[in-house]
Every structure is written in C-alpha cells, then in structure tokens.
XYZ file of C-alpha atoms in Angstrom:
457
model
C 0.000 0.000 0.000
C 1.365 3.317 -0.856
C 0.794 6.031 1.865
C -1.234 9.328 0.964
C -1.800 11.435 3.039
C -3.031 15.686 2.696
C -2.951 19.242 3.850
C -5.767 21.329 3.882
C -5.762 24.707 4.591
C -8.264 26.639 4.279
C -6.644 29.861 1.979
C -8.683 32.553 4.494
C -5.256 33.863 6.059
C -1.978 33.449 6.084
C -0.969 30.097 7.786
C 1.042 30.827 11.257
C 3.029 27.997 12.748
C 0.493 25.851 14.311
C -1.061 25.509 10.930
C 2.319 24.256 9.248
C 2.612 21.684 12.513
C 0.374 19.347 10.874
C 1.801 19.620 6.980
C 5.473 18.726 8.995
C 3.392 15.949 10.287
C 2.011 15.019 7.098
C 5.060 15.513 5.088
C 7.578 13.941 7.341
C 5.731 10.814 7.484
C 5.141 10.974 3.568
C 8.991 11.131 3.635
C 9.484 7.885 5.901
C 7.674 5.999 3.945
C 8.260 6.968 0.613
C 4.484 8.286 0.352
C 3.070 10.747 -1.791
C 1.880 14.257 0.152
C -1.362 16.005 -1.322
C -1.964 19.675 -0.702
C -5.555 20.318 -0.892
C -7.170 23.732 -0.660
C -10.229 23.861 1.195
C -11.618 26.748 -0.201
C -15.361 26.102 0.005
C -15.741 29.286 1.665
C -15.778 31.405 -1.245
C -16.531 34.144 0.331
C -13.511 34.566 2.431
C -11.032 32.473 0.362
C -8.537 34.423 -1.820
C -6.095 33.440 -4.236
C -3.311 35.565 -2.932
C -3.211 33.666 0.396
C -3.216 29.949 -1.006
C -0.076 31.551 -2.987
C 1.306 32.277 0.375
C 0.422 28.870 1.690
C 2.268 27.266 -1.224
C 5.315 29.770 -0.774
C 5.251 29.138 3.094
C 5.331 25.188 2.776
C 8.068 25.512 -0.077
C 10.275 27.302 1.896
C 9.648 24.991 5.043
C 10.997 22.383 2.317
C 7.892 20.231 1.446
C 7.571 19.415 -1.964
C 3.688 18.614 -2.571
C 2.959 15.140 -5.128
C -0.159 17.245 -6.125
C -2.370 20.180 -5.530
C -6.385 20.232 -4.977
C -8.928 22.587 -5.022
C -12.138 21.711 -3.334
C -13.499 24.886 -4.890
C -13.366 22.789 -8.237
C -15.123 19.804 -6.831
C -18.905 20.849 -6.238
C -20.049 18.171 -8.820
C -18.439 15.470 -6.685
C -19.771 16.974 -3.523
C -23.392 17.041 -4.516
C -23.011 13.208 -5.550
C -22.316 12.118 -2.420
C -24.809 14.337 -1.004
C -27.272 12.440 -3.339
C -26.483 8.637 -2.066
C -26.802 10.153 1.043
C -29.807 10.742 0.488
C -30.780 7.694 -1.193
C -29.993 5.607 1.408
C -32.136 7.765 4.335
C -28.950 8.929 5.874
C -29.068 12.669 5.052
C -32.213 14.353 6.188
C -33.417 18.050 6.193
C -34.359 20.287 9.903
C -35.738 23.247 9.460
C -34.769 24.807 13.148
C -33.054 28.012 13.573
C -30.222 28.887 15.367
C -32.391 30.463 18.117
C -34.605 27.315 18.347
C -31.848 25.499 18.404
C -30.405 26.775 21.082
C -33.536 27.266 23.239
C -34.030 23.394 22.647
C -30.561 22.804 23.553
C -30.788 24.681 27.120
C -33.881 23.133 27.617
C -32.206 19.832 28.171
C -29.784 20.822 29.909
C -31.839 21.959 32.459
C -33.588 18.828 32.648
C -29.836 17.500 32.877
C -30.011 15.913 29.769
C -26.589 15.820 27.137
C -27.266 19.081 24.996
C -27.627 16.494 21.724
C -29.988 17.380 19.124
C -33.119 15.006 19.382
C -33.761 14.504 15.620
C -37.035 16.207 15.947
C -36.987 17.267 12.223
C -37.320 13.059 11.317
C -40.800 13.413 12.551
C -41.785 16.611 10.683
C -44.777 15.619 7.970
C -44.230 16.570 4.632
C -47.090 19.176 5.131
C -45.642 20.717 8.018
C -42.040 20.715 5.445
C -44.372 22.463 3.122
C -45.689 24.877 5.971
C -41.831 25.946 6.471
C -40.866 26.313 2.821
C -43.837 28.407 2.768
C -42.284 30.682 5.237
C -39.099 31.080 3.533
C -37.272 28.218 5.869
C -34.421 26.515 4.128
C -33.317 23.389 4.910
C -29.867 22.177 6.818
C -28.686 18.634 6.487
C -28.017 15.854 9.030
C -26.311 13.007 8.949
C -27.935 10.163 10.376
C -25.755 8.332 13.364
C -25.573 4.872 13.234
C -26.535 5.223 16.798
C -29.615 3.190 17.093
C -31.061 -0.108 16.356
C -35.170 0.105 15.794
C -35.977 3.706 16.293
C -33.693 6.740 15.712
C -35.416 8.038 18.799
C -34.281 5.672 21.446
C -30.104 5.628 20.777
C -27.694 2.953 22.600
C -24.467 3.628 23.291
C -22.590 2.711 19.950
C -18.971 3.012 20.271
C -16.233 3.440 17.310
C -12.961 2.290 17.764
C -9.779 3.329 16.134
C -5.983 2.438 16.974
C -4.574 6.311 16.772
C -1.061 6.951 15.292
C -0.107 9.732 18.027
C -2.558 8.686 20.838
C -3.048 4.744 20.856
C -6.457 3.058 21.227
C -9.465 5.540 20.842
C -13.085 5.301 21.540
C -15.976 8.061 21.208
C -19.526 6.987 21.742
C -21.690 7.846 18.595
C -24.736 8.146 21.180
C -22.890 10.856 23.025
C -23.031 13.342 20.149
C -25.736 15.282 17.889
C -25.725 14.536 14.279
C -23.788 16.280 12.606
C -24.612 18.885 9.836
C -23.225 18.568 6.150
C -25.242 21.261 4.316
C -26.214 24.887 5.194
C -28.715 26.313 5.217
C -27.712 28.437 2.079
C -26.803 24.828 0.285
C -22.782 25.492 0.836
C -20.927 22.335 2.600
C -19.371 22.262 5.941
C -15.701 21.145 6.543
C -16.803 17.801 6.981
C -18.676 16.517 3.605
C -15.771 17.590 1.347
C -13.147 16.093 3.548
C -14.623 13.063 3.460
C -15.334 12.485 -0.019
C -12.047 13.933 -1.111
C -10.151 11.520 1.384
C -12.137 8.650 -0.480
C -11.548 10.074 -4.231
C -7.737 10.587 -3.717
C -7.421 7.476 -1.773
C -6.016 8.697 1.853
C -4.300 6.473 3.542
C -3.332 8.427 6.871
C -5.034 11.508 8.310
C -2.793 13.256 10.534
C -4.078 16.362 12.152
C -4.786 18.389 15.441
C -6.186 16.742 18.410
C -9.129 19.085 18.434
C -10.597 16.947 15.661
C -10.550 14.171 17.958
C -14.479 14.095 18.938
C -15.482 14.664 15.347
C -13.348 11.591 14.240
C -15.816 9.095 15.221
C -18.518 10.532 13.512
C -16.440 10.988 10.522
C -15.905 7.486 10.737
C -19.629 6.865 10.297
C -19.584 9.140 6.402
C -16.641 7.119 5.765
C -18.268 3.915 6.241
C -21.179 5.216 4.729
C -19.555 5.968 1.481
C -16.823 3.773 1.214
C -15.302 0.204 2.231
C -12.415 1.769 3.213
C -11.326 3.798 6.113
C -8.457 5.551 6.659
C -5.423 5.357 9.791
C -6.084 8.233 12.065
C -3.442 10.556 14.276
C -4.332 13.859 16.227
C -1.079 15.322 17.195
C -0.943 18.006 20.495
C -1.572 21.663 18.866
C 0.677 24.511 19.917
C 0.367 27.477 21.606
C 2.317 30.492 22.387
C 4.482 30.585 25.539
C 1.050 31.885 27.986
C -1.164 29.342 26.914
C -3.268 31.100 24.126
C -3.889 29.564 20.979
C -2.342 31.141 17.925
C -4.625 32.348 14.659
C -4.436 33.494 11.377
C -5.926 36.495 12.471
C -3.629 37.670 14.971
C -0.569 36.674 12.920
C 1.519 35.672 15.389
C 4.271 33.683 14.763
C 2.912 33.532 11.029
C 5.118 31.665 8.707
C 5.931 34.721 6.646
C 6.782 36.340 9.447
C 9.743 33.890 10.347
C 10.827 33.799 6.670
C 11.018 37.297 6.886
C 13.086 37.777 10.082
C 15.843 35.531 8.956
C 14.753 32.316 10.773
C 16.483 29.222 8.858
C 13.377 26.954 7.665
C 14.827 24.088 9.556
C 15.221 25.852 12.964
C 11.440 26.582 12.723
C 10.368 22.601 11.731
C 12.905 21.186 14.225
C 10.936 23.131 16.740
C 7.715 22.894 15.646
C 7.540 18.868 15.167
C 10.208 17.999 17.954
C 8.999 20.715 20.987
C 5.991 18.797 22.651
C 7.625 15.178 22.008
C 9.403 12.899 24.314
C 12.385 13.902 21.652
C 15.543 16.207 22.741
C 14.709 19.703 20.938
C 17.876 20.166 18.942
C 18.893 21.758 15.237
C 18.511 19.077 12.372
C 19.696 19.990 9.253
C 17.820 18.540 6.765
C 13.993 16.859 6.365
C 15.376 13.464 5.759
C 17.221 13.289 8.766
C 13.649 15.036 10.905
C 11.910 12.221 8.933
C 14.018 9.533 10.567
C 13.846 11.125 13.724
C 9.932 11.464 13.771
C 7.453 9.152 15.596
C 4.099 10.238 15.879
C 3.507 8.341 19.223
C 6.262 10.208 20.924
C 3.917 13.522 20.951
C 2.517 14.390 24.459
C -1.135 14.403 25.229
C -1.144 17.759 26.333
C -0.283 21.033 24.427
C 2.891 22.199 23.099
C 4.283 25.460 24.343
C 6.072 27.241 21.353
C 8.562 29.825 22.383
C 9.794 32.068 19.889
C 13.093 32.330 21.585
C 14.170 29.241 21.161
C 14.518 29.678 17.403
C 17.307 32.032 18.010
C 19.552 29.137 19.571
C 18.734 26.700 16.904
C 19.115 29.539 13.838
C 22.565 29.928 15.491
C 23.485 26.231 16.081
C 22.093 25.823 12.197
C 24.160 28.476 10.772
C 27.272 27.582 12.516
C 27.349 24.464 9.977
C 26.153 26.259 6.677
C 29.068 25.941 4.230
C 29.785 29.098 1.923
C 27.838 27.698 -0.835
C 24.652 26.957 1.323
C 24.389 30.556 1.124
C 26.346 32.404 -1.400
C 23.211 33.343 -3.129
C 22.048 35.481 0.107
C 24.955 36.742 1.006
C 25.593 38.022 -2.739
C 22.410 39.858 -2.326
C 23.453 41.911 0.968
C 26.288 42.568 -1.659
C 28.663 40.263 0.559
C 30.385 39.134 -2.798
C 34.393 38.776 -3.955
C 37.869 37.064 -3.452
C 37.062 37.209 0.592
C 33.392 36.667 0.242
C 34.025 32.769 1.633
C 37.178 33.169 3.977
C 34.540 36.189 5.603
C 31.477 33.530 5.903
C 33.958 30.862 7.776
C 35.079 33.837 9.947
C 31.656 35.128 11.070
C 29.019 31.959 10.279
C 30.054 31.488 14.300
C 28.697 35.171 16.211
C 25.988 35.461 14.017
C 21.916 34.265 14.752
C 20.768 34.810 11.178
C 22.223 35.358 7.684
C 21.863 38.880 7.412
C 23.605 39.528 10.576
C 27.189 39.261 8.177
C 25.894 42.206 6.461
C 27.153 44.068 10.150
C 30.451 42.299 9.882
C 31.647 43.110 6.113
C 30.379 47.051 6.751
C 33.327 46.538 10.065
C 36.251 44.604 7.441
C 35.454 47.607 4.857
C 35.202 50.390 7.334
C 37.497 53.020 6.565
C 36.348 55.439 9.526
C 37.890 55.877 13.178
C 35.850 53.769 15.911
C 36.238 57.032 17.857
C 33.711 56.380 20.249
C 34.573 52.721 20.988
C 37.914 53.655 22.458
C 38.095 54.536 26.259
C 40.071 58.029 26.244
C 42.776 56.053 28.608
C 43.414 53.649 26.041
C 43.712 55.719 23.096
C 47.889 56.681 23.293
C 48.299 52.763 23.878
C 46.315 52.079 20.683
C 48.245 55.005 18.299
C 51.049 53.507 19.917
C 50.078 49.815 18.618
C 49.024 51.309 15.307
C 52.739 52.404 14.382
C 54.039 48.762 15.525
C 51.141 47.496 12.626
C 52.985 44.884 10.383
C 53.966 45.624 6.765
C 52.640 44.192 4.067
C 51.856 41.515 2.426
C 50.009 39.727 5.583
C 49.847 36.427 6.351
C 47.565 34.118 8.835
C 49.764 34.634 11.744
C 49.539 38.851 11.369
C 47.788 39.238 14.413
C 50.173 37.005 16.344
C 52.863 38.645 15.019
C 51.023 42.038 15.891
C 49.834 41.627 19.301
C 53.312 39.999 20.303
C 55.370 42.820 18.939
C 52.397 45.509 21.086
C 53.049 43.222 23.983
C 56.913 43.518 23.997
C 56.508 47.152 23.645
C 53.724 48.494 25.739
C 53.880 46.148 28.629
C 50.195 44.839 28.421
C 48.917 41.628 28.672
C 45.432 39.926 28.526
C 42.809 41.763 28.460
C 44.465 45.106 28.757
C 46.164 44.308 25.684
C 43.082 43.098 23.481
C 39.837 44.413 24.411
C 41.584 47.836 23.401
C 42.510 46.204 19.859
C 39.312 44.619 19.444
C 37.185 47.849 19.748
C 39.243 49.865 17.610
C 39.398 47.648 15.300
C 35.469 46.518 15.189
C 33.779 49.200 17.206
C 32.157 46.469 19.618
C 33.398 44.240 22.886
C 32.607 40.749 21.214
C 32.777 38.707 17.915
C 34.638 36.782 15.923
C 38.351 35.898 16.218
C 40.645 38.598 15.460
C 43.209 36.501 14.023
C 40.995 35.803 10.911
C 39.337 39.128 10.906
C 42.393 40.993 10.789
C 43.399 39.712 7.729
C 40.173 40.095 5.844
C 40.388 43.784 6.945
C 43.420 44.309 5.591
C 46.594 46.437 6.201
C 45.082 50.033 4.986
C 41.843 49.544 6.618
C 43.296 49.407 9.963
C 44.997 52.151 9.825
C 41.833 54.289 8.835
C 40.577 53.594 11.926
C 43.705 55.187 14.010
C 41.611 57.978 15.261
C-alpha cells in the first residue's frame, strides 16, 4: 500500500506555525515511507477564500521544504460533492431540519436543564411533509443531518454505539456515537461544511493516513460513520498536540503571530522553525537538524505528548545559530551576494563570522566593520587611546599572512607592557567598534593592512 496522506488549509489567512505543525506531520511521514503528500485547498468558503493567500500557503510550505505530489482545489469539486450528497440521500442517511439557530439553542438549554446531554433530538425526522411544506412556505431553508448509526429500531431511542480506532499519536481511541448530535453537512444556504468535502475527497484521492490536530478528535468518530457510509475503506487516524504560544493562548491566522511569513522574513532558517515545531511537545531532545530526511528519521508520531505544546519564539534564536554555525559558503552564497557580501574574501569572511551570528543577514554588520574606513572614535576609552596610536605604528607591513595578528599583538606586547585583556579588548574595539565577535586573528586579515589604519583615530 502506498501512503497518501493531505494538507488542507483553508486559503482565508496566512498560515502561522500551528497551521504548518500538521503539513510537517504530514510531510515527514510521507517522507518515511516513501508516500506521496497532497496539498488540498479547502476553499469552500468562497466568500472569504482568496487566491493571494493559497499563494502564500504554497510559498510558506516551499520554503519549510515540502515538496507537494499534487495540488487540490475543493473549490473545483462541487459536482463530486453534490453526488455524495445524493447517495446520502438515497440511502435515508441525510435528512433536512428546518430549526433556527435560536430554536436550536432554546431546545438545547432546555435539556440541559432537565440535565439531559445538549444532543440534538432529531425532531426534524418526525416533521410531515405538510408541516415541510408549511416551512418552505415561510421562507425556511433546509440544513442537512447526517444520520448516526446510533440506534437499532428507532432513531429516537439511541444505545451507546462506540467506534474504535488504533490512533497513530494517541493509541487506542473510543468516542460513543450516542454521546453526540448529528452532525450537519449542508447549510442552510446549500454550501458544505468542513466535513462533507473532507470526506469524499479523502475517499476520491485514496487517503491512507489523516494526521491532524487533536481538536478533531471528537469529530473523528462521527467521521468514521460518512466514511463507512460511502466507502469500504477507512483511513489510519493521528491527532497530534496543537501549539500554543508561551502563555497558553492559541495562535490564529488572524492575529498573525508567529505567522510563517513572518519567520521567513526575520531571517529564521526553515529548519530551525520545523525542528521546533515537530520535535517541541515530544518525548524527543529539541535540537537543530539539518535537513527533512534526517527530521523524517527522527519522527514518531507516538512520541507527541497528550497535552499542548508550548512554542517559544526564543528558542529559534539558539537553533538559527546552532544551524548556521554548519552552513558551508555555498549553502548561502546566493544570500549573502544579495546583501552585496560578494568577492575574493566573500568565503574566507562567511567561515570567519558563520560562528557570532543568529541569522544570515547579521554578516551584512560584519563586512560594513572589514570595509570600514572610519575611526571607531567612540569605541575607544580616552585612557586607552595613546596605547592604541602607539600599537598602530608597531602594525605589520605588508603583504600579511595568517599569523599577522600574532605577530602584531606579540610585537604591542613587547613594547607596551600589556597583557590579557588590557592588551586586546583595546585592539578589538578599535578595530570593530564592539566588545565581542569573531576571532581577530581571521578578521584581521580580511580587513586588511590600509583599513586598519583608517581607523587610528
């Protein structure tokens, strides 16, 4: 059996982290076991879809590095839809309630005051087809339920009626069918809930996994029921923890917080934000991986914790810096030629600074300090300044090798008396304006001879 398995977004916003959790998921295990990985739009909603943010979807799942088999539009799959709706139908499983939302819910406090489960008591099976009339008559549209298989004589006197399913992420699951309403496929307004099209496209493109958010967990059992309904076949279930942000809160499109884009955008290697967000709420060590293959080996969907996943921000800085530590000069030539970090000393520069930066860009800082020709006038305490014109007339002559600064701070040393840190904090912030960063012994030569002594103030 080949494994298929799907993402689908809904293309109403842009997708923030939590949202790519489950295409990680998806694609990972697609990856393990040399599946194939559908993206699916579900872009029913026509009303709030938009074009421009499935582009961003695709972009955002691109640059995370997953490579989709196929792309689907449920937009483009009404005809399908209405089909199943139809054998529905047919077979006396899809019926129409004319209740509003207000009726609804008066019905649905009514139980519960009578401490009964606030499930909907299928009051619309006994409707007449005048009284149907009556209500189409007054404008009333219908919504459509699915019939539970919840019963045995009467769909008025359910039994408890339990479906079973061996979860990837959470081991053996149960939900009682009789412990829930059924559940509506069609509006009011004819348009199809998230449920219908999932379904039937699950069947159609022959899904072999669903791995998703544990918040679907309650639906899956009646979701089990359409399956069955439809088809012989029923797909392997997982419902992964969802993330949050570091309080608690759960994160949304709307908000934008910690959107995908938004990473990109800051710098964040693609890597340092999947090795987060599939390892942080495992038993698994949160720790930089380098490439999806080696994730893929590393990920087990039963090592995810039954509670939620705390994502902190922060942490991406460590593993960005870990990552980038390890990037090789042509890893990122390409972005470095476009902050115009380009030339003979473009790649000796990257080996020198890949180690105090936390993103890409940050070298930009460090080639503006080897090209400065400017004083770092203000760096210098005034007490230090005769001891570093001093140095600056014992500055080698060309041509320099490796060992210049060696050679350099030796030569100071023998002359001046200072040692330690005396001797090279001084040297380091005339030379780079700040207290920290990389070794001076390869940044002096990438600076070069006349570029020092600019910055004798």
């Amino acid at each position: 059996m080949t494994v298929i398995v799907r993402f689908a977004p809904s293309p109403t916003g842009y997708i923030h982290i939590g949202n790519a959790r489950p295409a990680l998921y998806n694609w990972l295990f697609a990856l393990k076991n040399k599946g194939q990985f559908i993206l699916r739009y579900d872009d029913t909603d026509v009303e709030r879809s938009r074009s421009e943010y499935a582009e961003a979807i695709a972009r955002d799942i691109d640059w995370l590095g997953i490579k989709p088999s196929r792309v689907e539009y449920q937009s483009k799959r009404f005809a399908v839809y209405d089909a199943a709706v139809e054998k529905l139908k047919a077979a006396g499983l899809l019926y129409a309630c004319y209740e509003t939302a207000e009726e609804l819910e008066l019905r649905r406090k009514l139980r519960l005051t009578r401490r009964l489960p606030p499930v909907y008591g299928r009051d619309a099976l006994k409707l007449t087809d005048e009284q149907k009339a009556a209500f189409e008559a007054e404008g009333r549209k219908p919504h459509w339920r699915f019939l539970l298989p919840n019963f045995k004589t009467t769909p008025f006197e359910t039994e408890r009626t339990e479906v079973h399913w061996d979860d990837l992420v959470r081991g053996p699951q149960t939900v009682d069918l009789a412990s829930m309403s059924d559940p509506v496929l069609v509006r009011e307004d004819g348009t199809y809930l998230y449920t219908l099209p999932s379904v039937v496209d699950d069947i159609d493109m022959g899904i072999t996994h669903i791995i998703r958010g544990d918040d679907h967990v309650t639906n899956t059992g009646a979701q089990i029921a359409i399956f069955r309904a439809l088809s012989d076949v029923v797909p392997v279930f997982g419902h992964h923890n969802l993330l949050t942000t570091t309080s608690g809160e759960g994160l949304s499109k709307r908000s934008g917080a910690l959107s995908v884009g938004s990473l990109r955008e800051a710098g964040v290697e693609p890597m340092a934000v999947a090795s987060l967000a599939v390892l942080t709420g495992t038993s698994d060590n949160v720790e930089p991986i380098a490439t999806m293959e080696e994730l893929a080996a590393r990920y087990e969907p039963s090592h995810a914790s039954k509670s939620n996943a705390k994502f902190d921000p922060a942490d991406l800085t460590g593993l960005n810096r870990a990552l980038i530590h390890h990037l090789e000069f042509a890893d990122v030539e390409p972005r470095l030629a476009a902050l115009d970090i380009s030339g003979d000393k473009a790649e000796a520069f990257w080996a020198t600074v890949r180690g105090n930066i936390d993103h890409v860009q940050d070298a930009a800082q460090w080639w503006e300090v080897v090209n400065r020709t400017e004083p770092f006038s203000d760096a210098v305490a005034n007490e230090d300044k005769d001891f570093i014109a001093q140095a600056f007339d014992l500055l080698p002559e060309s041509p320099w090798g490796s060992d210049v600064w060696k050679v350099w701070t030796e030569a100071v040393k023998a002359a001046t008396g200072r040692k330690g840190k005396t001797l090279f904090m001084p040297l380091r912030l005339a030379l780079t304006g700040v207290a920290s960063g990389p070794e001076l012994a390869d940044l002096l030569p990438l600076i070069g001879r006349e570029n020092t002594l600019a910055r004798r103030a």
